[in-house]
Coordinates of C-alpha atoms in Angstrom, one line a residue:
X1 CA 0.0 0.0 0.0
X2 CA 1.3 3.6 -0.5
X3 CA 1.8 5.5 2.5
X4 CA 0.3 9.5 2.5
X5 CA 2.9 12.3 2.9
X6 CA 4.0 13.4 6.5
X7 CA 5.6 16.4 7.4
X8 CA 7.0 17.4 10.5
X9 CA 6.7 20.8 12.6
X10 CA 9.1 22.4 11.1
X11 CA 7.5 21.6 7.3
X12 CA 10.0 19.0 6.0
X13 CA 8.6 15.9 4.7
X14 CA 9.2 12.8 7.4
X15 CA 10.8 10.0 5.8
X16 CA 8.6 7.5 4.9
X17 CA 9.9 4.5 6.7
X18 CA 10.1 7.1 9.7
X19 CA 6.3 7.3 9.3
X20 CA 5.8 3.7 8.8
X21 CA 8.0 3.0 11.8
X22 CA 6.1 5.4 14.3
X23 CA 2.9 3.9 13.4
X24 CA 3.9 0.4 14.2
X25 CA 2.4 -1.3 17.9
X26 CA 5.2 -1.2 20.4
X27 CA 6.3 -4.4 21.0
X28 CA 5.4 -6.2 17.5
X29 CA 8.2 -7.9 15.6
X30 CA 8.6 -5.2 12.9
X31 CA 9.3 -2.9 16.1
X32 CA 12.4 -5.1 17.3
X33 CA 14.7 -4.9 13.9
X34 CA 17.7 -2.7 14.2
X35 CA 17.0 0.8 12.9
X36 CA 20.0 1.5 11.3
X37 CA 17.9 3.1 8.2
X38 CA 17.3 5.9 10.4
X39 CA 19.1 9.0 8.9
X40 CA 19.3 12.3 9.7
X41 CA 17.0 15.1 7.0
X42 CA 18.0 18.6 5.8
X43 CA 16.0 21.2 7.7
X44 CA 13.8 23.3 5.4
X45 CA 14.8 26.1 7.5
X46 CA 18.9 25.6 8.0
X47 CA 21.2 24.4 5.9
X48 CA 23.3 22.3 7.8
X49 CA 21.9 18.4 8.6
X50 CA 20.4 17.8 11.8
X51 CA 18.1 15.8 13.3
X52 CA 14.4 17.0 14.0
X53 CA 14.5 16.8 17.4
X54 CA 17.3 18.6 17.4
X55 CA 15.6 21.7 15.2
X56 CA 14.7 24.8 17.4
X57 CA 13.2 26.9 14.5
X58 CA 9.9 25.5 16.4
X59 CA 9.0 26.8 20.1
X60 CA 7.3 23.5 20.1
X61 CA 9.6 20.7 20.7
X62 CA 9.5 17.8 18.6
X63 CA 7.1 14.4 19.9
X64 CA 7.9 11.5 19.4
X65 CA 6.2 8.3 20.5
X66 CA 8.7 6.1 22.4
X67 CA 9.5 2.4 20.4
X68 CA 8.8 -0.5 23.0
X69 CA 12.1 -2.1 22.0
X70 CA 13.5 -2.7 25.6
X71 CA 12.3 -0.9 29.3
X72 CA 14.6 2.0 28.3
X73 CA 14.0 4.9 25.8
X74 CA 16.7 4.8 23.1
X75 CA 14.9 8.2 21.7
X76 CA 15.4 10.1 25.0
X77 CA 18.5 12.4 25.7
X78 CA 21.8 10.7 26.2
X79 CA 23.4 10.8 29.2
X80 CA 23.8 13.9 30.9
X81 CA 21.4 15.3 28.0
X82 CA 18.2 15.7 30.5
X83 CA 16.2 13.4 32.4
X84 CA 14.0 10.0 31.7
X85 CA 10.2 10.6 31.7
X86 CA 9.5 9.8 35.5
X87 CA 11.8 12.6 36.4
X88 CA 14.8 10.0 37.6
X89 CA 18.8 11.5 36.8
X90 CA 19.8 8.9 34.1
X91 CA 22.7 6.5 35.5
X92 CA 25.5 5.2 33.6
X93 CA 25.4 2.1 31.7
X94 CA 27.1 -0.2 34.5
X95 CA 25.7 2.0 37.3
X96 CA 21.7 1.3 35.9
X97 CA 19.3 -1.5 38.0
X98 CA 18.5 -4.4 35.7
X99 CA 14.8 -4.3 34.4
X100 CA 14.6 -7.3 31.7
X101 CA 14.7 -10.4 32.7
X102 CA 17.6 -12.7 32.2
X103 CA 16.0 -14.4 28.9
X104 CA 16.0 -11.0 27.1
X105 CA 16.3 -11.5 23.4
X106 CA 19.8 -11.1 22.2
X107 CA 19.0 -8.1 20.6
X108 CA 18.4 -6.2 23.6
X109 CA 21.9 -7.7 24.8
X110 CA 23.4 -6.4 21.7
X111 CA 22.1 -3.2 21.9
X112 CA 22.6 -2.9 25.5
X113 CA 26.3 -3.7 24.5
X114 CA 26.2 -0.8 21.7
X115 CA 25.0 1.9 24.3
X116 CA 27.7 1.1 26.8
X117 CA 30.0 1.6 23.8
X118 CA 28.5 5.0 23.3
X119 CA 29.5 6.1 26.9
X120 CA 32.9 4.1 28.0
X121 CA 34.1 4.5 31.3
X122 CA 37.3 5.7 32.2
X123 CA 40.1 2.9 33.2
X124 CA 40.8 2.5 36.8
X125 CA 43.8 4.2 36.7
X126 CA 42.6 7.1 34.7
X127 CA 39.5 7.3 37.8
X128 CA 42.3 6.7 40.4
X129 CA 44.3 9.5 39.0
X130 CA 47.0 10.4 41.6
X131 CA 48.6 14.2 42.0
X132 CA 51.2 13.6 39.6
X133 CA 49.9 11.9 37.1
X134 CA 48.2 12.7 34.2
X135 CA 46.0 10.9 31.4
X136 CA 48.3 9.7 28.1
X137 CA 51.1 10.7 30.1
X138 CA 53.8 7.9 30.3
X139 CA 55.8 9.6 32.4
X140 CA 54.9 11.7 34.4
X141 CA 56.5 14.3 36.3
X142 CA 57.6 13.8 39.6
X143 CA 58.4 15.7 42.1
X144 CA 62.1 14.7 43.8
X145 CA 61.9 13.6 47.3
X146 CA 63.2 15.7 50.2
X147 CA 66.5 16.0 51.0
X148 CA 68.5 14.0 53.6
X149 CA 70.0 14.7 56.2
X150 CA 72.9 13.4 57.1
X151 CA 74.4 15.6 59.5
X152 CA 75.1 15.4 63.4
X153 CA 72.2 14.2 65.5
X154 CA 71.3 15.6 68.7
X155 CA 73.5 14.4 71.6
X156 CA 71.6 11.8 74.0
X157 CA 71.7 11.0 77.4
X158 CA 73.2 7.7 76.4
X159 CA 76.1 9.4 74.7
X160 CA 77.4 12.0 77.2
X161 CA 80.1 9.7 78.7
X162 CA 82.3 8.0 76.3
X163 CA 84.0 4.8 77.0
X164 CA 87.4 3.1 75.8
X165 CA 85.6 1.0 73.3
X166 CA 82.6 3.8 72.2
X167 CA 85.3 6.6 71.3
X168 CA 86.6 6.9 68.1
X169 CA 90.3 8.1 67.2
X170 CA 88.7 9.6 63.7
X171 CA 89.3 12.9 63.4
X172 CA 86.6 13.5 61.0
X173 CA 84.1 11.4 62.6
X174 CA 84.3 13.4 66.2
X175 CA 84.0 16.7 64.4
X176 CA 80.9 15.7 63.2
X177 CA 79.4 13.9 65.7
X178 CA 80.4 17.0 67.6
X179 CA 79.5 19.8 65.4
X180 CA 76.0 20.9 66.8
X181 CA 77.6 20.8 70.5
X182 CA 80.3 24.1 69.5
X183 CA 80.0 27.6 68.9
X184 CA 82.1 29.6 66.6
X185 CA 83.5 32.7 68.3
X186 CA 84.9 35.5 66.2
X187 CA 85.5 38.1 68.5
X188 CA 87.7 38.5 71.8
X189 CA 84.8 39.5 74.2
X190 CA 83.0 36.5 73.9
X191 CA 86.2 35.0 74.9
X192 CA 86.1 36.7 78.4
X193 CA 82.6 35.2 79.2
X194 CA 84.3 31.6 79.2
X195 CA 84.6 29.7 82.2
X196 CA 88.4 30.2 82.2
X197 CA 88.0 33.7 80.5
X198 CA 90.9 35.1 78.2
X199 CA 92.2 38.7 78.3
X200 CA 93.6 40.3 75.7
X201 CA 97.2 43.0 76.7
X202 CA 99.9 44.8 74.9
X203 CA 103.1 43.4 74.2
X204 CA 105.6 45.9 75.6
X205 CA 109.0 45.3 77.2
X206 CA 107.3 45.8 80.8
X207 CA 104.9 42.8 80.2
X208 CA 107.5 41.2 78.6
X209 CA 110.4 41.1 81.4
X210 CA 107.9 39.7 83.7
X211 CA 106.7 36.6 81.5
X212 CA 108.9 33.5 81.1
X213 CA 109.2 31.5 77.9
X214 CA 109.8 32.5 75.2
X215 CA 109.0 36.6 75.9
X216 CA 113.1 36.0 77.0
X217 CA 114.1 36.6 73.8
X218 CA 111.6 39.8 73.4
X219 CA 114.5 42.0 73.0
X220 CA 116.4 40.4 70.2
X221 CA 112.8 39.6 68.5
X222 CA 112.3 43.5 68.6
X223 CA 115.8 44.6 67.1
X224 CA 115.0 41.8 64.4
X225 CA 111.5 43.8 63.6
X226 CA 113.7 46.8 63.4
X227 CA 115.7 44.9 60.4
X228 CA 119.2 44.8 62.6
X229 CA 121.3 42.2 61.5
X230 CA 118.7 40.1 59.5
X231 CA 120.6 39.4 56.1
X232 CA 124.4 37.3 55.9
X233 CA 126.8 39.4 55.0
X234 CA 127.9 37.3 52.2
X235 CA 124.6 37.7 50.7
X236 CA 124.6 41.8 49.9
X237 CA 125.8 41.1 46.4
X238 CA 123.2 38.6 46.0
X239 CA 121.0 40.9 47.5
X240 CA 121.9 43.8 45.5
X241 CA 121.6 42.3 42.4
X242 CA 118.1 41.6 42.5
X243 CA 116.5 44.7 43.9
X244 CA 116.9 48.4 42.6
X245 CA 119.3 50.8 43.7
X246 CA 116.7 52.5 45.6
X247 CA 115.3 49.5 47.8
X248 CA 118.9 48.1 48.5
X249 CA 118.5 47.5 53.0
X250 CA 120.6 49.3 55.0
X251 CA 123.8 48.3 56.3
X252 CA 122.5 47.5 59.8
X253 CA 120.5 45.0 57.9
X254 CA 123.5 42.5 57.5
X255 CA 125.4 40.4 59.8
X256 CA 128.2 38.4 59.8
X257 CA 128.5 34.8 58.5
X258 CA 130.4 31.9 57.3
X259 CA 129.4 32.0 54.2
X260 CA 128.1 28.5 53.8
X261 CA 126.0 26.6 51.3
X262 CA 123.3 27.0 53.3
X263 CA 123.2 31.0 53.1
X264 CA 123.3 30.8 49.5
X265 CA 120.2 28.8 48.9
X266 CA 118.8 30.9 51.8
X267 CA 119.0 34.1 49.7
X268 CA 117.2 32.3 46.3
X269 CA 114.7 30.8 48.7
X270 CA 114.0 34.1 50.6
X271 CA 113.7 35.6 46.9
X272 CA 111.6 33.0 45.6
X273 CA 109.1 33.6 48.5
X274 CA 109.0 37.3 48.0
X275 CA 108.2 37.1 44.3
X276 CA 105.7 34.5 45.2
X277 CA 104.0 36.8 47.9
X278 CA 103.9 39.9 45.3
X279 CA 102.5 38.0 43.2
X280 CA 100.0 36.5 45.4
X281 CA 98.5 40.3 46.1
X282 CA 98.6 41.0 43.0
X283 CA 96.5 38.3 41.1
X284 CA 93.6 38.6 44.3
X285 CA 94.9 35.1 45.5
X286 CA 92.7 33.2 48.1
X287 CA 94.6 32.4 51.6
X288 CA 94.8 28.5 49.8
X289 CA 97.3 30.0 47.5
X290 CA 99.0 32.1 50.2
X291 CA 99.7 28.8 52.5
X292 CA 101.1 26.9 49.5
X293 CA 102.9 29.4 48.0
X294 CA 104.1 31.7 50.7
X295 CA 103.8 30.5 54.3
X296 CA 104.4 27.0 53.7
X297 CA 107.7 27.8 52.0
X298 CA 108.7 30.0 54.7
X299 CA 108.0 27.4 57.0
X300 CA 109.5 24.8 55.9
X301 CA 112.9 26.9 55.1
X302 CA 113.5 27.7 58.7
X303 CA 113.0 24.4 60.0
X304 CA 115.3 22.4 57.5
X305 CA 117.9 24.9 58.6
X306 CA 121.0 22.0 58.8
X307 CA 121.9 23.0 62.0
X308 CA 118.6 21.4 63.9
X309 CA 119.6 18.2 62.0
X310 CA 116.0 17.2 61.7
X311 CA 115.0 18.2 65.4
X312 CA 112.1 20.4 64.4
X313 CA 109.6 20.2 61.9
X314 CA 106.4 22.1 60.3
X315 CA 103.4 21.4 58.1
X316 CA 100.0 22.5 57.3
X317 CA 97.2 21.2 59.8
X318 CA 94.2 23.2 58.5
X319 CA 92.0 19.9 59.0
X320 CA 93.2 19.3 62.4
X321 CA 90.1 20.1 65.3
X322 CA 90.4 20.1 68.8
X323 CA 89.8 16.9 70.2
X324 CA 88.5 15.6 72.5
X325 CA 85.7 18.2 72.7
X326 CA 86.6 18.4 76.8
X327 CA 89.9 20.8 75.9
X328 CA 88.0 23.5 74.2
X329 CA 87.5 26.6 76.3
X330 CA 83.3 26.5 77.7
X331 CA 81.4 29.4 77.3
X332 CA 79.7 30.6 80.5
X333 CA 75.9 28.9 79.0
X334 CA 77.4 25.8 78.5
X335 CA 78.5 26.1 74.8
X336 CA 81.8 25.1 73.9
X337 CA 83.4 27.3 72.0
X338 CA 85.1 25.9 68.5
X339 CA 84.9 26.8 64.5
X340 CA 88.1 27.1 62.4
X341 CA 91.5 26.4 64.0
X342 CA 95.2 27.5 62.7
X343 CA 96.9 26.6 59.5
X344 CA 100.5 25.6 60.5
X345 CA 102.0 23.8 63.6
X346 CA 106.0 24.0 64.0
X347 CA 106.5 21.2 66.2
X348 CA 109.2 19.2 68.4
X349 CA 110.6 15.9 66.2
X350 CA 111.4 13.5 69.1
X351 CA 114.8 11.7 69.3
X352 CA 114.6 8.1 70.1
X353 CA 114.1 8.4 74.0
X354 CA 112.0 11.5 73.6
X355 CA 109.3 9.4 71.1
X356 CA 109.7 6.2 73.6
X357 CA 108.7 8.1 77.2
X358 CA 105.9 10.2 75.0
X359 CA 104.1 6.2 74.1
X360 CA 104.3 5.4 77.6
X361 CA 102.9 8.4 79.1
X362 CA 100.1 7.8 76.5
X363 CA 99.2 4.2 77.5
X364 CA 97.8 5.3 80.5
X365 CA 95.5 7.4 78.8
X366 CA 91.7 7.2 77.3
X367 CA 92.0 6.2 73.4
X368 CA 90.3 9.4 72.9
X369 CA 93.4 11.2 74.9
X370 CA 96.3 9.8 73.5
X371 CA 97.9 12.6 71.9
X372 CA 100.2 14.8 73.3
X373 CA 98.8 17.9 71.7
X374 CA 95.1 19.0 71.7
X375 CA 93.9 17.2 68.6
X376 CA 93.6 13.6 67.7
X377 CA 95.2 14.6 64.0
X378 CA 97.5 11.8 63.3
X379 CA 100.8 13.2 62.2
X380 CA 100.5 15.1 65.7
X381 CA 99.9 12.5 67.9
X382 CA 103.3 12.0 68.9
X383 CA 104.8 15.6 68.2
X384 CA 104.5 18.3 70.4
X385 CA 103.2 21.5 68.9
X386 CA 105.7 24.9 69.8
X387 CA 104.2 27.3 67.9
X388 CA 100.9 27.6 65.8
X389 CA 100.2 29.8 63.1
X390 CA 96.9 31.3 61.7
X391 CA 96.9 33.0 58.4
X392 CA 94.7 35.3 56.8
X393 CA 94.2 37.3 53.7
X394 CA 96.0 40.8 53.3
X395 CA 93.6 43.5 54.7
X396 CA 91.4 41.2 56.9
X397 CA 89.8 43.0 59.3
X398 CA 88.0 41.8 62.5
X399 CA 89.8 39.6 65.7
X400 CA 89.1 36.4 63.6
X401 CA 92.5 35.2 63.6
X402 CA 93.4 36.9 67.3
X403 CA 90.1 34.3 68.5
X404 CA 90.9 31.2 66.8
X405 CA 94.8 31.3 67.7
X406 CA 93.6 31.5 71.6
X407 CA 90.9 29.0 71.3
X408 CA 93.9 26.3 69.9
X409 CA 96.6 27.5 72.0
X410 CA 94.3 27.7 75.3
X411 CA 93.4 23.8 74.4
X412 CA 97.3 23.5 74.1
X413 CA 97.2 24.4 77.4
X414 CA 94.4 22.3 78.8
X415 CA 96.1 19.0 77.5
X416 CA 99.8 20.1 78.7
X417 CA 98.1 21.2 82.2
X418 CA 96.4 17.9 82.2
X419 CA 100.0 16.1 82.0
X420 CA 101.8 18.0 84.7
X421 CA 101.8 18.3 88.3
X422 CA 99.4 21.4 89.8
X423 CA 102.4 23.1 91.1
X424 CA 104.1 23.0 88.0
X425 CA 104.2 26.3 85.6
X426 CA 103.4 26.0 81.5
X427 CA 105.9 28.7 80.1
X428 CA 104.7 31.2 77.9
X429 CA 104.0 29.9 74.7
X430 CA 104.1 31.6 71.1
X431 CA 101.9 32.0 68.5
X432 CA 101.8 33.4 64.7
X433 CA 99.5 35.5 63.4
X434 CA 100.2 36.0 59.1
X435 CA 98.1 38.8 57.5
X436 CA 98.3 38.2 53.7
X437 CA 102.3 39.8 54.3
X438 CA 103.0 40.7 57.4
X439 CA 103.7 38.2 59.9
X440 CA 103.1 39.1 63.9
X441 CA 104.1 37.5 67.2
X442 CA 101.5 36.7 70.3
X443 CA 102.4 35.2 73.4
X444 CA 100.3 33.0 76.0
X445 CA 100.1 33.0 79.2
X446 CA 98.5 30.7 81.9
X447 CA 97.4 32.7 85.2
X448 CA 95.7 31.5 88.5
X449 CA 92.3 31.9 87.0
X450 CA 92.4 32.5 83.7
X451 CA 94.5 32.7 80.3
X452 CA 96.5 36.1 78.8
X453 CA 97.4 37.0 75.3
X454 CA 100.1 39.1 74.8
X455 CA 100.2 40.8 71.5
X456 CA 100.9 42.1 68.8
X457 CA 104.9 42.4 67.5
X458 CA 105.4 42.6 64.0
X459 CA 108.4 40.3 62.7
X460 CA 108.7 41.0 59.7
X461 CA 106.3 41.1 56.2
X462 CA 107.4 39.5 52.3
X463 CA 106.4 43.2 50.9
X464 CA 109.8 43.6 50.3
X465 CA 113.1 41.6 50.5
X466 CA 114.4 42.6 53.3
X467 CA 111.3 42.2 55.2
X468 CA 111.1 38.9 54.3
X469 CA 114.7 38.4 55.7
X470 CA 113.4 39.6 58.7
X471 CA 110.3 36.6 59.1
X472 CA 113.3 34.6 58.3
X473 CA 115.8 35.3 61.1
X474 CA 112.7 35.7 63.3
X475 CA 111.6 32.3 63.2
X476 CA 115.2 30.9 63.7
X477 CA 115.0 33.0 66.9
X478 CA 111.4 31.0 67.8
X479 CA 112.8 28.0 66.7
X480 CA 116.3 28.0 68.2
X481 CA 114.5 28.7 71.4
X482 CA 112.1 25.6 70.8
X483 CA 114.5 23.3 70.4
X484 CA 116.3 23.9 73.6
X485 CA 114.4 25.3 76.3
X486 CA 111.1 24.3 75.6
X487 CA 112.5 20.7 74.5
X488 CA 114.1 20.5 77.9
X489 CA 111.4 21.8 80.2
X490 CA 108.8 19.1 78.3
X491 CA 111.2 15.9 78.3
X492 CA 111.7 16.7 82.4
X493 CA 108.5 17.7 83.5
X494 CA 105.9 16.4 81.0
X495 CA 107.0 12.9 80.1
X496 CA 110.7 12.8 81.9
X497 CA 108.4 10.2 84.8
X498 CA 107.4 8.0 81.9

């Protein structure tokens, strides 16, 4: 039969299998076939496709009668579109209550299959998405995990007394384990709030004739800062040479000598460090450079002088710490007082009876204590420390250097007074003070209740040649002086019992 013409509300003619399918009975067989014919018709009124429920040209909406071809309503808006005809929120595919029974036809189970399709669901990962991850991202960008720290830890109450066996002889470790217990000090007043305060006074010849030690020898130390009789005699041509007409010393400056081959290489080594020390201020060196190339030289030259025949030494101890923590000076609230030591330590090299009472002095003592000086730095163990020296960069201001040679040499004195009778008295001990050129003399003194630094006397500076001469014939003066008195006193009243 021939179907009559239908047109919708908008005025397009309906498709005529549209029409025939509307008029069918829900639920007949015709009803249940796949509606795949179903195609979308040009508007009358637009002229893109769309479908006619779509169409808005109307304020009527389009009306369709549902097809019976399972409980739900195919025709409806999809999800998230609107709402079912009883007024329900539409659910998801997986999410819906089961209506049909479980002998369905297979066409309802193939178009149930074809709606889920329509609306996948996102993969348990993508639903589980953490904070830094992303969907389609393979890798994704993480964000790196906090730093650790590996520093001290807090001291416990089950680590305040060390035993033999619980104390390390590490250096390194102790420093570390120590670190959060110490208090850097830069200036000298904090050094008078310590339990066994320092004080800070002029070096002057009054001060100086009533100190023992090594403030004897104040006098020649002062003519030497003065330039008298610094330079061999047999050097002035040598001297000369090398230096202009104008900055040739005076003739005070030179004493007699034997002309030996010592002197000679003296005078190119003296040279060689001057160069190196103008050189040094003029590139903007750090203080690295200036130990390596300047005070380490200077060093070394004095105490391979022939005549101590390998009596004294010297080398660089800028990792060296005072250890144990007990010798450091304790700040009146409880803090021990630390930070960076001294660069150089010119030391006593024991003889063979010297280095056998020093081993069995220190067999009586904790593993943590067995070093004659106050730090557990190897080369040092055995070799007592005369005289330190802290450098520091030309033109450094501040009481840095004045602080961290009395921390030291005050520890210097806790381990020496520690090895000695009460009634017996520490001499006065020097110490070295180097700013970039210009090298100065402090002295330290133990009193009843507390600890004096004498200071400051200039020796000498490598600004000039003849200056250097002067750090030169200084230090022989120190070291001449270390190797006989000093060595004495410590073999007969330090470790002579042993």
């Amino acid at each position: 039969m021939q179907l009559p013409e239908v047109y919708d509300d908008c005025g397009s003619q309906k498709s005529r299998v549209l029409t025939w399918i509307e008029a069918l009975e829900p639920g007949s067989p015709e009803a249940l076939k796949p509606r795949n014919n179903l195609r979308k018709r040009p508007c009358g009124q637009h002229n893109s496709i769309t479908s006619p429920s779509k169409c808005k040209a109307s304020n009527a909406p389009t009306k369709r009668q549902p097809l019976a071809l399972t409980s739900r309503n195919i025709m409806s808006p999809r999800k998230g579109k609107g709402q079912t005809p009883q007024g329900k929120r539409r659910q998801s595919p997986r999410k819906r209550q089961r209506t049909t029974p479980p002998d369905t036809n297979e066409h309802n189970q193939d178009e149930n299959e074809e709606l889920e399709q329509e609306t996948p669901k996102a993969s348990r990962s993508t639903r589980t998405r953490g904070r830094n991850s992303e969907p389609g991202i393979q890798n994704p960008i993480r964000l790196p995990p906090p730093p650790v720290y590996n520093g001290p830890q807090p001291a416990t109450a089950s680590t305040s007394s060390p035993t033999r066996s619980s104390v390390s002889n590490s250096n390194q470790s102790e420093g570390l384990s120590n670190a959060r217990s110490t208090s850097p000090v830069k200036q000298f007043a904090d050094l008078k709030m310590a339990e066994r305060p320092t004080i800070f006074k002029g070096l002057n010849g009054e001060t100086a004739e009533r100190a023992s030690g090594v403030l004897e020898n104040y006098k020649d130390l002062v003519a030497i800062g003065r330039g008298i009789g610094v330079i061999p005699e047999s050097l002035k041509s040598f001297v000369e040479q090398n230096l202009h007409k104008s900055d040739w010393p005076p003739m005070h400056a030179y004493t007699s000598s034997d002309d030996t081959s010592y002197e000679r290489r003296l005078g190119e080594e003296v040279l060689r460090i001057y160069q190196n020390a103008e050189n040094c201020e003029k590139e903007r060196f750090s203080e690295v450079v200036w130990n390596s190339n300047v005070h380490e030289p200077l060093y070394t030259l004095v105490t391979k002088n022939p005549k101590y025949k390998g009596t004294m030494g010297s080398m660089n101890i800028t990792t060296a710490r005072i250890q144990p923590k007990s010798l450091s000076m304790i700040h009146a609230s409880g803090m021990k007082m630390g930070g960076k030591m001294v660069d150089f330590a010119i030391f006593i090299q024991p003889d063979e009876d010297m280095e056998k009472n020093i081993r069995y002095t220190l067999r009586g003592e904790l593993k943590e204590a067995q070093s004659v000086n106050q730090t557990m730095y190897a080369p040092l163990r055995m070799r007592p420390i005369v005289i330190s020296v802290e450098t520091k960069l030309p033109f450094s201001g501040g009481e840095t250097a004045d602080v961290q040679s009395a921390i030291w040499t005050g520890a210097g004195f806790t381990r020496t007074r520690q090895m000695l009778p009460k009634t017996e008295e520490i001499p006065t001990m020097p110490t070295l003070l180097a700013y970039g050129h210009d090298l100065y003399l402090a002295a330290f003194q133990e009193q009843a209740d507390s600890n004096v630094m004498y200071g400051k006397l200039q020796l000498g500076s490598s600004d000039s040649l003849l200056g250097t001469f002067q750090m030169v014939k200084a230090l022989e003066v120190l070291v001449d002086w270390a190797n006989t008195d000093y060595r004495s006193w410590y073999f007969d009243k330090v470790i002579g019992s042993g």
